[in-house]
Amino acid sequence: MEIGLNHYLILSTILFAIGLVGIMRRKNLLLLFFATEILLNAVNIGFAAISHYYGDLTGQMFAFFVIAIAASELAVGLGLLIVWYKRHGTIDLDTMTSMRG
Amino acid sequence: MFEAVAFYLFAFLTIAMFYITVTTAQALYALTALAAGMIFISAFFFILGADFLGAVQIIVYTGAVMALYAFGMMFFDTTRDVKEKNGNKFIVVSLATLAAVMIVAIFMAPIVSTNMQAFYPAIEGIGNTQMVGVVLFTKYLIPFEVAAVMLLVAMVAGIVLAGKKMDLSLTKMSAAQIKEIEDKDKKVLS
């Protein structure tokens, strides 16, 4: 059976759905970060598949920039997380109510 | 044939790994499963002929990002089980599926409706890595430079946020002590 663009897009959708489920059910901020990485990777698969099936390199370029953004987001986010943990001793979302939200 | 076998094998493995990542109660299992899933995803890039992207995926994600996560987890208490939000599971799953289908529809709508033309078509006889280099350093030079500046800013931010007062635990200090240290910092800076 020939593997077409739709196969990759369906796979990308499934992985994106898994990431969204992770974001909605996790309370620990570190595991929320994991779920974000899953989302970004799912999108990368879609970009690479479209790039391959249309013979165009633009999709791969966008995937590179997505990887760069993911790396910088992680560096800043993990730094903030460490500072928060040092001050409050927990990284659960429910404890972050200092803004009375 | 081999492409189909490889696709289904790695699709199954990737979905299984990411499913473990979002469902397990142990943070270490989640980290390991995520690293394995990242490596399996790079297999898709190799199948699709994006060799350089696959190599970057392995180096950046499983090399740098996972190492950074593992390093960050040393600061947190990861041995205890992770508490979960116990909401309605049906709502969560249906919302996630709906959002994912909508996003794919949004991205696919322009592709399905018109005939897409390749901006930078791949040239025969030139490897993927060479082609990526040519396109990245001609057409996408400005975004490339901006991404470099962004990574530099992120690096500085990470060092400033996590690297300060590594010998002290702000958790165990009272608010007055923290304020005292911050005042001392201000004097040094001004």
Coordinates of C-alpha atoms in Angstrom, one line a residue:
Chain A
M1 CA 0.0 0.0 0.0
E2 CA 1.3 3.4 -1.0
I3 CA 1.9 5.8 1.8
G4 CA 0.5 9.2 0.8
L5 CA 0.4 12.7 2.3
N6 CA -2.9 11.9 4.0
H7 CA -1.3 9.2 6.1
Y8 CA 1.3 11.6 7.5
L9 CA -1.3 14.3 8.1
I10 CA -3.5 11.8 10.0
L11 CA -0.5 10.7 12.1
S12 CA 0.3 14.3 12.7
T13 CA -3.3 14.9 13.9
I14 CA -3.2 11.9 16.2
L15 CA 0.0 13.1 17.8
F16 CA -1.4 16.6 18.1
A17 CA -4.5 15.2 19.8
I18 CA -2.3 13.3 22.3
G19 CA -0.4 16.4 23.1
L20 CA -3.6 18.4 23.6
V21 CA -4.9 15.7 25.9
G22 CA -1.7 16.0 27.8
I23 CA -2.0 19.7 28.2
M24 CA -5.6 19.5 29.4
R25 CA -5.1 16.7 32.0
R26 CA -1.6 17.5 33.4
K27 CA -1.2 19.6 36.5
N28 CA 2.6 19.4 36.9
L29 CA 4.2 22.2 34.9
L30 CA 7.2 20.0 33.8
L31 CA 4.8 17.5 32.2
L32 CA 2.9 20.3 30.6
F33 CA 6.2 21.2 28.9
F34 CA 6.5 17.6 27.7
A35 CA 3.1 17.9 26.1
T36 CA 4.1 21.1 24.4
E37 CA 7.1 19.3 22.9
I38 CA 4.7 16.7 21.5
L39 CA 2.6 19.4 19.9
L40 CA 5.6 20.9 18.2
N41 CA 6.9 17.5 17.0
A42 CA 3.4 16.6 15.5
V43 CA 3.4 19.9 13.5
N44 CA 7.0 19.2 12.4
I45 CA 5.9 15.8 10.9
G46 CA 3.2 17.6 8.9
F47 CA 5.7 20.2 7.6
A48 CA 8.2 17.6 6.5
A49 CA 5.5 15.5 4.8
I50 CA 4.1 18.4 2.9
S51 CA 7.6 19.4 2.0
H52 CA 8.3 16.0 0.6
Y53 CA 5.1 15.5 -1.4
Y54 CA 5.1 18.9 -3.0
G55 CA 8.9 18.8 -3.7
D56 CA 9.3 22.1 -1.9
L57 CA 11.9 22.8 0.8
T58 CA 9.9 25.6 2.6
G59 CA 8.2 23.0 4.9
Q60 CA 11.6 21.8 6.1
M61 CA 12.8 25.4 6.7
F62 CA 9.7 26.0 8.9
A63 CA 10.4 22.8 10.8
F64 CA 13.9 24.1 11.5
F65 CA 12.6 27.3 12.9
V66 CA 10.0 25.4 15.0
I67 CA 12.9 23.4 16.5
A68 CA 14.8 26.6 17.2
I69 CA 11.8 28.1 18.9
A70 CA 11.2 25.0 20.9
A71 CA 14.8 25.0 22.2
S72 CA 14.7 28.7 23.2
E73 CA 11.2 28.3 24.8
L74 CA 12.5 25.4 26.8
A75 CA 15.6 27.3 28.0
V76 CA 13.6 30.2 29.3
G77 CA 10.7 28.1 30.6
L78 CA 13.0 25.7 32.6
G79 CA 14.8 28.7 34.1
L80 CA 11.6 30.2 35.2
L81 CA 10.4 26.9 36.6
I82 CA 13.6 26.5 38.6
V83 CA 13.2 29.9 40.1
W84 CA 9.6 29.2 41.0
Y85 CA 10.5 25.9 42.5
K86 CA 13.2 27.4 44.6
R87 CA 10.7 30.0 46.0
H88 CA 7.6 27.9 46.5
G89 CA 8.8 24.3 46.6
T90 CA 6.2 23.1 44.1
I91 CA 5.5 23.4 40.4
D92 CA 1.8 22.4 40.4
L93 CA -0.4 24.7 38.5
D94 CA -3.0 24.9 41.2
T95 CA -0.6 26.6 43.6
M96 CA 0.1 29.4 41.2
T97 CA -2.7 31.6 42.4
S98 CA -0.8 34.7 43.4
M99 CA -2.8 36.8 41.0
R100 CA -6.1 35.6 42.5
G101 CA -7.2 34.2 39.3
Chain B
M1 CA 6.4 -1.8 0.6
F2 CA 9.2 -1.2 2.9
E3 CA 8.1 2.4 3.2
A4 CA 4.6 1.3 4.3
V5 CA 6.1 -1.2 6.9
A6 CA 8.4 1.5 8.3
F7 CA 5.6 4.0 8.4
Y8 CA 3.2 1.9 10.3
L9 CA 5.8 0.5 12.6
F10 CA 7.1 3.9 13.6
A11 CA 3.6 5.4 13.7
F12 CA 2.6 2.8 16.2
L13 CA 5.8 3.3 18.2
T14 CA 5.5 7.1 18.3
I15 CA 1.9 7.1 19.3
A16 CA 2.6 4.5 22.0
M17 CA 5.5 6.5 23.4
F18 CA 3.7 9.8 23.4
Y19 CA 0.6 8.1 25.0
I20 CA 2.9 6.9 27.8
T21 CA 4.3 10.4 28.1
V22 CA 0.9 12.0 28.7
T23 CA -0.6 9.3 30.9
T24 CA 2.1 8.0 33.2
A25 CA 2.2 9.2 36.8
Q26 CA 6.0 9.0 37.0
A27 CA 7.9 12.0 35.7
L28 CA 11.0 9.8 34.8
Y29 CA 8.9 7.4 32.7
A30 CA 7.4 10.4 30.9
L31 CA 10.9 11.8 30.2
T32 CA 12.2 8.5 28.9
A33 CA 9.2 7.8 26.7
L34 CA 9.4 11.4 25.3
A35 CA 13.0 10.9 24.4
A36 CA 12.2 7.6 22.6
G37 CA 9.3 9.2 20.8
M38 CA 11.6 12.0 19.5
I39 CA 14.0 9.4 18.1
F40 CA 11.1 7.6 16.4
I41 CA 9.9 10.8 14.9
S42 CA 13.3 11.4 13.3
A43 CA 12.7 8.1 11.4
F44 CA 9.8 9.8 9.6
F45 CA 12.1 12.5 8.5
F46 CA 14.5 10.0 7.1
I47 CA 11.7 8.2 5.3
L48 CA 10.5 11.5 3.8
G49 CA 14.0 12.3 2.5
A50 CA 14.6 15.1 4.9
D51 CA 17.9 13.7 6.1
F52 CA 19.3 16.9 7.6
L53 CA 16.1 17.6 9.5
G54 CA 16.2 14.0 10.9
A55 CA 19.8 14.5 12.1
V56 CA 18.9 17.9 13.6
Q57 CA 15.9 16.3 15.4
I58 CA 18.1 13.7 17.0
I59 CA 20.8 16.2 17.9
V60 CA 18.6 19.0 19.2
Y61 CA 15.7 17.1 20.8
T62 CA 17.2 13.9 22.1
G63 CA 20.6 15.5 22.7
A64 CA 20.0 19.0 23.9
V65 CA 16.4 19.3 25.0
M66 CA 16.3 15.9 26.8
A67 CA 19.6 16.6 28.5
L68 CA 18.2 20.0 29.6
Y69 CA 15.0 18.4 30.9
A70 CA 17.0 15.7 32.8
F71 CA 19.1 18.5 34.2
G72 CA 16.1 20.5 35.2
M73 CA 14.4 17.5 36.8
M74 CA 17.3 17.3 39.3
F75 CA 16.0 20.5 40.9
F76 CA 12.5 19.1 41.2
D77 CA 11.1 16.4 43.4
T78 CA 10.4 13.9 40.8
T79 CA 10.2 10.7 42.9
R80 CA 6.7 11.3 44.1
D81 CA 3.7 10.6 41.9
V82 CA 2.4 13.4 39.7
K83 CA -1.0 14.7 40.8
E84 CA -3.5 14.8 37.9
K85 CA -6.5 16.9 37.2
N86 CA -9.4 14.6 37.5
G87 CA -11.8 16.2 35.2
N88 CA -14.3 14.7 32.8
K89 CA -12.2 12.5 30.5
F90 CA -14.8 12.5 27.7
I91 CA -14.8 16.3 27.5
V92 CA -11.0 16.3 27.5
V93 CA -10.6 13.7 24.7
S94 CA -13.4 15.2 22.5
L95 CA -12.1 18.7 22.8
A96 CA -8.5 17.6 21.9
T97 CA -9.7 15.7 18.9
L98 CA -11.9 18.5 17.7
A99 CA -9.1 21.0 18.0
A100 CA -6.7 18.8 16.2
V101 CA -9.1 18.1 13.3
M102 CA -9.9 21.8 13.1
I103 CA -6.2 22.7 12.9
V104 CA -5.6 20.2 10.1
A105 CA -8.6 21.5 8.2
I106 CA -7.3 25.0 8.5
F107 CA -3.9 24.0 7.2
M108 CA -5.3 21.8 4.4
A109 CA -7.9 24.1 3.1
P110 CA -5.6 26.2 0.9
I111 CA -3.7 23.1 -0.3
V112 CA -6.8 21.3 -1.3
S113 CA -8.5 24.2 -3.0
T114 CA -5.7 25.4 -5.3
N115 CA -2.8 23.8 -7.1
M116 CA 0.3 24.4 -5.1
Q117 CA 3.4 25.4 -6.8
A118 CA 6.8 24.7 -5.2
F119 CA 8.7 27.9 -4.4
Y120 CA 12.0 26.3 -4.1
P121 CA 11.8 23.0 -5.9
A122 CA 14.3 20.3 -5.1
I123 CA 16.9 20.0 -7.8
E124 CA 17.8 16.5 -9.1
G125 CA 21.3 15.2 -8.2
I126 CA 21.7 17.5 -5.2
G127 CA 21.6 16.0 -1.7
N128 CA 19.1 17.2 0.8
T129 CA 21.7 18.7 3.2
Q130 CA 23.3 20.8 0.4
M131 CA 19.9 21.9 -0.8
V132 CA 18.9 22.9 2.7
G133 CA 22.1 24.9 3.0
V134 CA 21.4 26.7 -0.2
V135 CA 17.9 27.7 0.6
L136 CA 18.6 28.5 4.2
F137 CA 21.4 30.8 3.4
T138 CA 19.8 32.6 0.5
K139 CA 16.0 32.8 0.9
Y140 CA 15.7 32.4 4.6
L141 CA 18.8 34.3 5.7
I142 CA 17.0 37.0 7.7
P143 CA 14.8 34.5 9.7
F144 CA 17.9 32.4 10.3
E145 CA 19.7 35.4 11.8
V146 CA 16.6 36.4 13.9
A147 CA 16.5 32.8 15.2
A148 CA 20.1 33.0 16.1
V149 CA 19.5 36.2 18.1
M150 CA 16.5 34.6 19.7
L151 CA 18.6 31.6 20.8
L152 CA 21.2 34.0 22.2
V153 CA 18.5 35.8 24.2
A154 CA 17.1 32.5 25.4
M155 CA 20.6 31.4 26.5
V156 CA 21.2 34.6 28.5
A157 CA 17.7 34.4 30.0
G158 CA 18.3 30.8 31.1
I159 CA 21.7 31.6 32.6
V160 CA 20.3 34.6 34.5
L161 CA 17.2 32.8 35.8
A162 CA 18.7 29.5 36.8
G163 CA 22.3 30.3 37.4
K164 CA 21.9 32.9 40.1
K165 CA 22.5 31.9 43.7
M166 CA 23.0 28.2 43.0
D167 CA 24.4 27.7 46.5
L168 CA 21.2 29.0 48.2
S169 CA 17.7 27.5 48.4
L170 CA 15.2 30.2 48.1
T171 CA 12.5 27.8 49.3
K172 CA 14.0 27.4 52.7
M173 CA 14.7 31.1 53.3
S174 CA 12.2 33.5 54.8
A175 CA 10.8 36.4 52.7
A176 CA 13.0 38.8 54.8
Q177 CA 16.2 37.0 53.9
I178 CA 15.3 36.9 50.2
K179 CA 14.6 40.6 50.3
E180 CA 17.9 41.2 52.0
I181 CA 19.8 39.4 49.2
E182 CA 17.9 41.2 46.5
D183 CA 18.7 44.6 48.1
K184 CA 22.4 43.6 48.2
D185 CA 22.2 42.7 44.5
K186 CA 20.6 46.1 43.7
K187 CA 23.5 47.9 45.4
V188 CA 26.0 45.9 43.4
L189 CA 24.3 46.7 40.2
S190 CA 23.7 50.4 40.8

